[in-house]
Coordinates of C-alpha atoms and ligand atoms in Angstrom, one line a residue:
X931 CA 0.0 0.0 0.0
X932 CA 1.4 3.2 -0.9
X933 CA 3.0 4.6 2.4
X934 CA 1.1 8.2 2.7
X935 CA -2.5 6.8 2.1
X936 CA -1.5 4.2 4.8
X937 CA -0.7 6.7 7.0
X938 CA -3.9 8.4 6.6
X939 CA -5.9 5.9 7.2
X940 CA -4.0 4.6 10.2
X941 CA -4.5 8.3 11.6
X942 CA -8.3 8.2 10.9
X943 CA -8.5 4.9 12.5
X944 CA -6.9 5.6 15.5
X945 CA -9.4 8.7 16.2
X946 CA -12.4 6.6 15.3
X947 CA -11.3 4.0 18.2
X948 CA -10.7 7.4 20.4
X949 CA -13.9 8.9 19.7
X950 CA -15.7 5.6 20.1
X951 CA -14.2 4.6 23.2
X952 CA -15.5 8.1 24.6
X953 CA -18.7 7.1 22.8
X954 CA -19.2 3.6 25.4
X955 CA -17.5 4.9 28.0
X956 CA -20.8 4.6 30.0
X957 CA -21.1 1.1 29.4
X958 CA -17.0 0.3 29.3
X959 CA -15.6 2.7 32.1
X960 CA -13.1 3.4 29.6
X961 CA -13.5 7.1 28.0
X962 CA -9.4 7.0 26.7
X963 CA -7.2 4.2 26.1
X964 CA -3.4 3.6 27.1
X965 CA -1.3 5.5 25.2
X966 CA 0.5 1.9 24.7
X967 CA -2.9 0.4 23.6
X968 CA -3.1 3.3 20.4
X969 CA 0.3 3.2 19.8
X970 CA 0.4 -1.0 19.5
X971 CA -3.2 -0.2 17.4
X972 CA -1.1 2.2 15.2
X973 CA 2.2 0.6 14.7
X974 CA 0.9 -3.2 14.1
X975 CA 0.5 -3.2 10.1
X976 CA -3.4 -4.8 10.1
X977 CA -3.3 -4.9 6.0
X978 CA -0.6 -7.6 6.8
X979 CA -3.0 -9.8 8.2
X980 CA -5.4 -10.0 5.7
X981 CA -5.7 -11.2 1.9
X982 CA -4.4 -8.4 -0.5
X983 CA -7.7 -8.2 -2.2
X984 CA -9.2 -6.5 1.4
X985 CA -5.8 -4.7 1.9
X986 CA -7.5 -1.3 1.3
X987 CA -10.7 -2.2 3.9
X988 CA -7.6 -3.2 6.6
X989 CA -7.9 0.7 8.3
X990 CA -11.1 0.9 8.7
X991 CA -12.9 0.1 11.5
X992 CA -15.2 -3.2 10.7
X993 CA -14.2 -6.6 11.2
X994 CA -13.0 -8.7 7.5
X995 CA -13.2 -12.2 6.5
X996 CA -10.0 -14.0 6.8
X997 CA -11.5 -17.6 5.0
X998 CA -12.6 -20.7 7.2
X999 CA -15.7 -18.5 7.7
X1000 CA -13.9 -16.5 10.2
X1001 CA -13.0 -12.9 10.5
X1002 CA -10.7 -10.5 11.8
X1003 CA -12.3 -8.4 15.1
X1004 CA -13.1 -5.0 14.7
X1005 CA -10.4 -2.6 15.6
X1006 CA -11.9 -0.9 18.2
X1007 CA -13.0 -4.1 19.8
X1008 CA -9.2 -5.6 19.8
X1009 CA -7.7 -1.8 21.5
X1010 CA -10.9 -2.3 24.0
X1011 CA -10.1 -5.7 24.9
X1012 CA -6.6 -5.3 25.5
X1013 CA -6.9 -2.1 27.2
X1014 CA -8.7 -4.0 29.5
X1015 CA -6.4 -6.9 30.0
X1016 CA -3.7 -4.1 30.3
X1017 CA -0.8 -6.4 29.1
X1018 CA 2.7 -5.2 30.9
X1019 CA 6.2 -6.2 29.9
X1020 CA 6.9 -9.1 32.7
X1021 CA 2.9 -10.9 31.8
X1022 CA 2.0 -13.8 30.0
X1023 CA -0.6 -14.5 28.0
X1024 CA -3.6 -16.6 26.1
X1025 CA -5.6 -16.3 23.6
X1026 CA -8.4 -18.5 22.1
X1027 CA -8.8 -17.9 18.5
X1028 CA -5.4 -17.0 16.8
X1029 CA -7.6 -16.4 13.4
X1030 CA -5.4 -14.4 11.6
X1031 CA -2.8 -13.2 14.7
X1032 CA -4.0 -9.7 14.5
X1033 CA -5.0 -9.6 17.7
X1034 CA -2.1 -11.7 19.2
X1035 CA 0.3 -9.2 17.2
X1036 CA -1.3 -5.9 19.4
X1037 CA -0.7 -8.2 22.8
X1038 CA 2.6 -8.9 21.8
X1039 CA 3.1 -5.2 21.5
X1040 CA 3.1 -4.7 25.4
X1041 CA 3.3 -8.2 26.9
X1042 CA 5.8 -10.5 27.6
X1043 CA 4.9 -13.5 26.0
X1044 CA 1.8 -14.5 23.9
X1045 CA 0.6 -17.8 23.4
X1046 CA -2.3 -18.5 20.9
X1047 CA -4.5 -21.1 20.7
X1048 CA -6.2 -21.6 17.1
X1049 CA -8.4 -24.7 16.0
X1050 CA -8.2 -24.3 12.2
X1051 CA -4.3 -25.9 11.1
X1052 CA -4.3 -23.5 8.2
X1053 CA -5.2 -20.7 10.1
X1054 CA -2.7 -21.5 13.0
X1055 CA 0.3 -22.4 10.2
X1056 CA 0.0 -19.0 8.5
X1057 CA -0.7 -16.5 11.6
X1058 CA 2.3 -17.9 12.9
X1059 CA 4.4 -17.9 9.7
X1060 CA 2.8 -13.8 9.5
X1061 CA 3.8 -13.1 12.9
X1062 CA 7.6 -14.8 12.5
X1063 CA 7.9 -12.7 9.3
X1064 CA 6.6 -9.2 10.7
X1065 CA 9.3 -10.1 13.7
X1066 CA 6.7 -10.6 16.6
X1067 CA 8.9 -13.7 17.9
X1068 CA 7.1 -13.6 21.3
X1069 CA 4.0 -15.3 20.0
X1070 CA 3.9 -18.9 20.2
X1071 CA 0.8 -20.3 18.1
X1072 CA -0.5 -23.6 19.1
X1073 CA -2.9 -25.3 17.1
X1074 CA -5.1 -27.1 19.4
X1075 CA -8.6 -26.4 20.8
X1076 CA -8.6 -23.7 23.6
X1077 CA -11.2 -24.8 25.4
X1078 CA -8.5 -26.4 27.5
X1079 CA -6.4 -23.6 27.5
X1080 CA -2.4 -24.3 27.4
X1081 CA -1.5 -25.3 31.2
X1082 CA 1.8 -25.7 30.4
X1083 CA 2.7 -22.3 30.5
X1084 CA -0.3 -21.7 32.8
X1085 CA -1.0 -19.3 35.2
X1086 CA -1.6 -16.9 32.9
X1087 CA -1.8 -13.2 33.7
X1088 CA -4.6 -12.5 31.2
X1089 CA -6.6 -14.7 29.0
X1090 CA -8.4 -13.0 26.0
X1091 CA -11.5 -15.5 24.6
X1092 CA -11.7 -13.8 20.5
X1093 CA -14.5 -15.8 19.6
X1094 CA -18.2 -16.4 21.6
X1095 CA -18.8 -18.7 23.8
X1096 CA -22.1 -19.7 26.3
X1097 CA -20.1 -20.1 29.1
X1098 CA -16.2 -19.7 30.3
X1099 CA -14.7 -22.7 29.8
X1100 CA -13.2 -24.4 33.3
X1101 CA -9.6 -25.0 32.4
X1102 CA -9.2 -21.6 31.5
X1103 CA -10.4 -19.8 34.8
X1104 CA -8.1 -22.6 36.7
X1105 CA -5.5 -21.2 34.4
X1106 CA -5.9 -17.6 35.6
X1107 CA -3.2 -16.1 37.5
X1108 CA -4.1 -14.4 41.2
X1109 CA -4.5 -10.8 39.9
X1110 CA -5.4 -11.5 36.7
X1111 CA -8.0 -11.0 33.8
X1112 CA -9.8 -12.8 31.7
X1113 CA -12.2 -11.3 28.2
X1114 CA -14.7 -12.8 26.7
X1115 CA -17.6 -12.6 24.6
X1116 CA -20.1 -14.5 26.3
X1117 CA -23.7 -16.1 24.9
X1118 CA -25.4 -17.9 22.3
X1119 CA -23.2 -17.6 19.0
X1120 CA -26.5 -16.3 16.9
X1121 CA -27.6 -13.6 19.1
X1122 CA -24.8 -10.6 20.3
X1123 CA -23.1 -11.5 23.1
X1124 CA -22.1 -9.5 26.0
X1125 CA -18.3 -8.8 26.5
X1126 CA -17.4 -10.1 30.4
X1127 CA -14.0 -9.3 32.1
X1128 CA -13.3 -11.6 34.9
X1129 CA -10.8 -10.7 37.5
X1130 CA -9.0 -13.0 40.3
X1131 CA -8.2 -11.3 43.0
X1132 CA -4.6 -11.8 45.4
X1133 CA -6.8 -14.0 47.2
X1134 CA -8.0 -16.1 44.3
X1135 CA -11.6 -14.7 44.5
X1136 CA -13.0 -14.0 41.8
X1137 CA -15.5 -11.5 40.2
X1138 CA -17.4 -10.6 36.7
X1139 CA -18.6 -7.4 35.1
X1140 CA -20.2 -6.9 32.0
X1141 CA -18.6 -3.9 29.4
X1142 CA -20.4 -4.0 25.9
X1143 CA -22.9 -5.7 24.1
X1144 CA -20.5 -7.3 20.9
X1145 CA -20.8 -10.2 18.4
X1146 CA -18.1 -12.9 17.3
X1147 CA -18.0 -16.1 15.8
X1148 CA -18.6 -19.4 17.6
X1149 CA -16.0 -20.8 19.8
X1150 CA -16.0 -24.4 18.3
X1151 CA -14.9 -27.7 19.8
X1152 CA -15.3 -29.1 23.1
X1153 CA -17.0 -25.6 24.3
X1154 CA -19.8 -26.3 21.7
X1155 CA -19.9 -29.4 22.4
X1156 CA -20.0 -28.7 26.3
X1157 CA -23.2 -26.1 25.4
X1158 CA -25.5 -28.6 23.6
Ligands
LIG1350 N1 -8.3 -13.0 17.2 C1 -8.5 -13.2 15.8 C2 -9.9 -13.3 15.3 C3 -10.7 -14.4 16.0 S1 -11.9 -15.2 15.0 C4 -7.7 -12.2 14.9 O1 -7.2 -11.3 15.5 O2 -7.7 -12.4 13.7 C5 -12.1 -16.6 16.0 C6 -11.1 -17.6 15.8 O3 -11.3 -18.6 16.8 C7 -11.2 -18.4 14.5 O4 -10.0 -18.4 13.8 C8 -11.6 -19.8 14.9 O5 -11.1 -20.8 14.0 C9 -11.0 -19.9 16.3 N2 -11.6 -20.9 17.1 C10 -12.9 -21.2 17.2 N3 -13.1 -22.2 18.2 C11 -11.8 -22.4 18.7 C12 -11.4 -23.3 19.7 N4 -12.2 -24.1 20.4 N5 -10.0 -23.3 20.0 C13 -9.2 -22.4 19.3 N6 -9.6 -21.6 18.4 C14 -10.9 -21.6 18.1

């Protein structure tokens, strides 16, 4: 893409997320996002992540197919998500639902380590060949079904669910870290489903609240499975 354009766009993009995020702050609590959260949303090239044909859609803010029926979040939805998981330097960190490793690429920005969990092998072989190539070497994509989350790196210090799901899967709120966060879209995969941060506190207790009304694709696997 021609390197001024891109710039424009990028610009427009990250005042859209701004003036959205002061648009939900009622619901989200969240009028402005970390300055680390726009810079990761400006400096991660999204056109990358998607089929040259959609290149020129990749700045604005709507979510794209990325094939296997699948899609790409909408950016404001991937700065709101990990503004709330707040990645620092020193945390670890799991996602469900690599898709195309857009998502994983913005954690990657500010945490320490990502690992991704994707349960499409296509999709999992070329996020992580994408994220190896654009040099975001502290991703590790794993291609397996995220219901069970990855307890061999587990606790985890915030686990981000990208696609819905009726209810939290177990393994992964045993894989929560004390002081951590968890994001997910939660309810049925044909209605909207309402975006849920979970937090454990020092003492392992834990508690929900609900941000914003959203709508993703269906977790899949043992998560549907366990919802039937
Ligand atoms: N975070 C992605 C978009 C997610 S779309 C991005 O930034 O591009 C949801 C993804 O979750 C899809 O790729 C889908 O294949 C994957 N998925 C669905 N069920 C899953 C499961 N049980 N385990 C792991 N991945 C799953």
């Amino acid at each position: 893409m021609e390197v001024s354009r891109c710039c424009q766009r990028r610009h427009r993009l990250l005042q859209t997320i701004a003036s959205e995020a002061r648009e939900t702050a009622s619901f989200t609590g969240r009028p402005v996002f970390a300055p680390e959260v726009m810079e990761a949303m400006r400096s991660v090239p999204r056109h990358c992540f998607v089929d040259p044909e959609l290149e020129a859609a990749a700045w604005d803010n709507r979510p794209l197919a990325i094939g296997h029926g699948q899609t790409i979040s909408q950016p404001f939805i991937v700065a709101l998500m990990t503004d709330v998981l707040a990645p620092e330097p020193h945390h670890r960190i799991l996602e469900v639902g690599t898709g195309s490793g857009y998502q994983a690429a913005v954690l990657a920005q500010l945490a320490g380590h990502v690992h991704s969990l994707e349960i499409i092998p296509s999709l999992a072989e070329a996020a992580q060949a994408r994220l190896h190539r654009l040099g975001h070497d502290n991703v590790t994509v794993h291609c397996a079904d995220g219901y069970h989350g990855w307890p061999e790196a587990a606790p985890f210090d915030g686990i981000i669910i990208t696609a819905a799901t009726p209810t939290i899967p177990p393994p992964l709120i045993d894989q929560m870290a004390r002081g951590g966060r968890l994001i997910a879209p939660l309810g049925s995969p044909w209605d909207s489903q309402m975006l849920v941060v979970v937090t454990r506190d020092e003492q392992g207790a834990l508690t929900h609240r609900n941000l914003l009304p959203v709508a993703f694709v269906p977790l899949r696997g043992e998560g549907e499975r366990a919802s039937e």
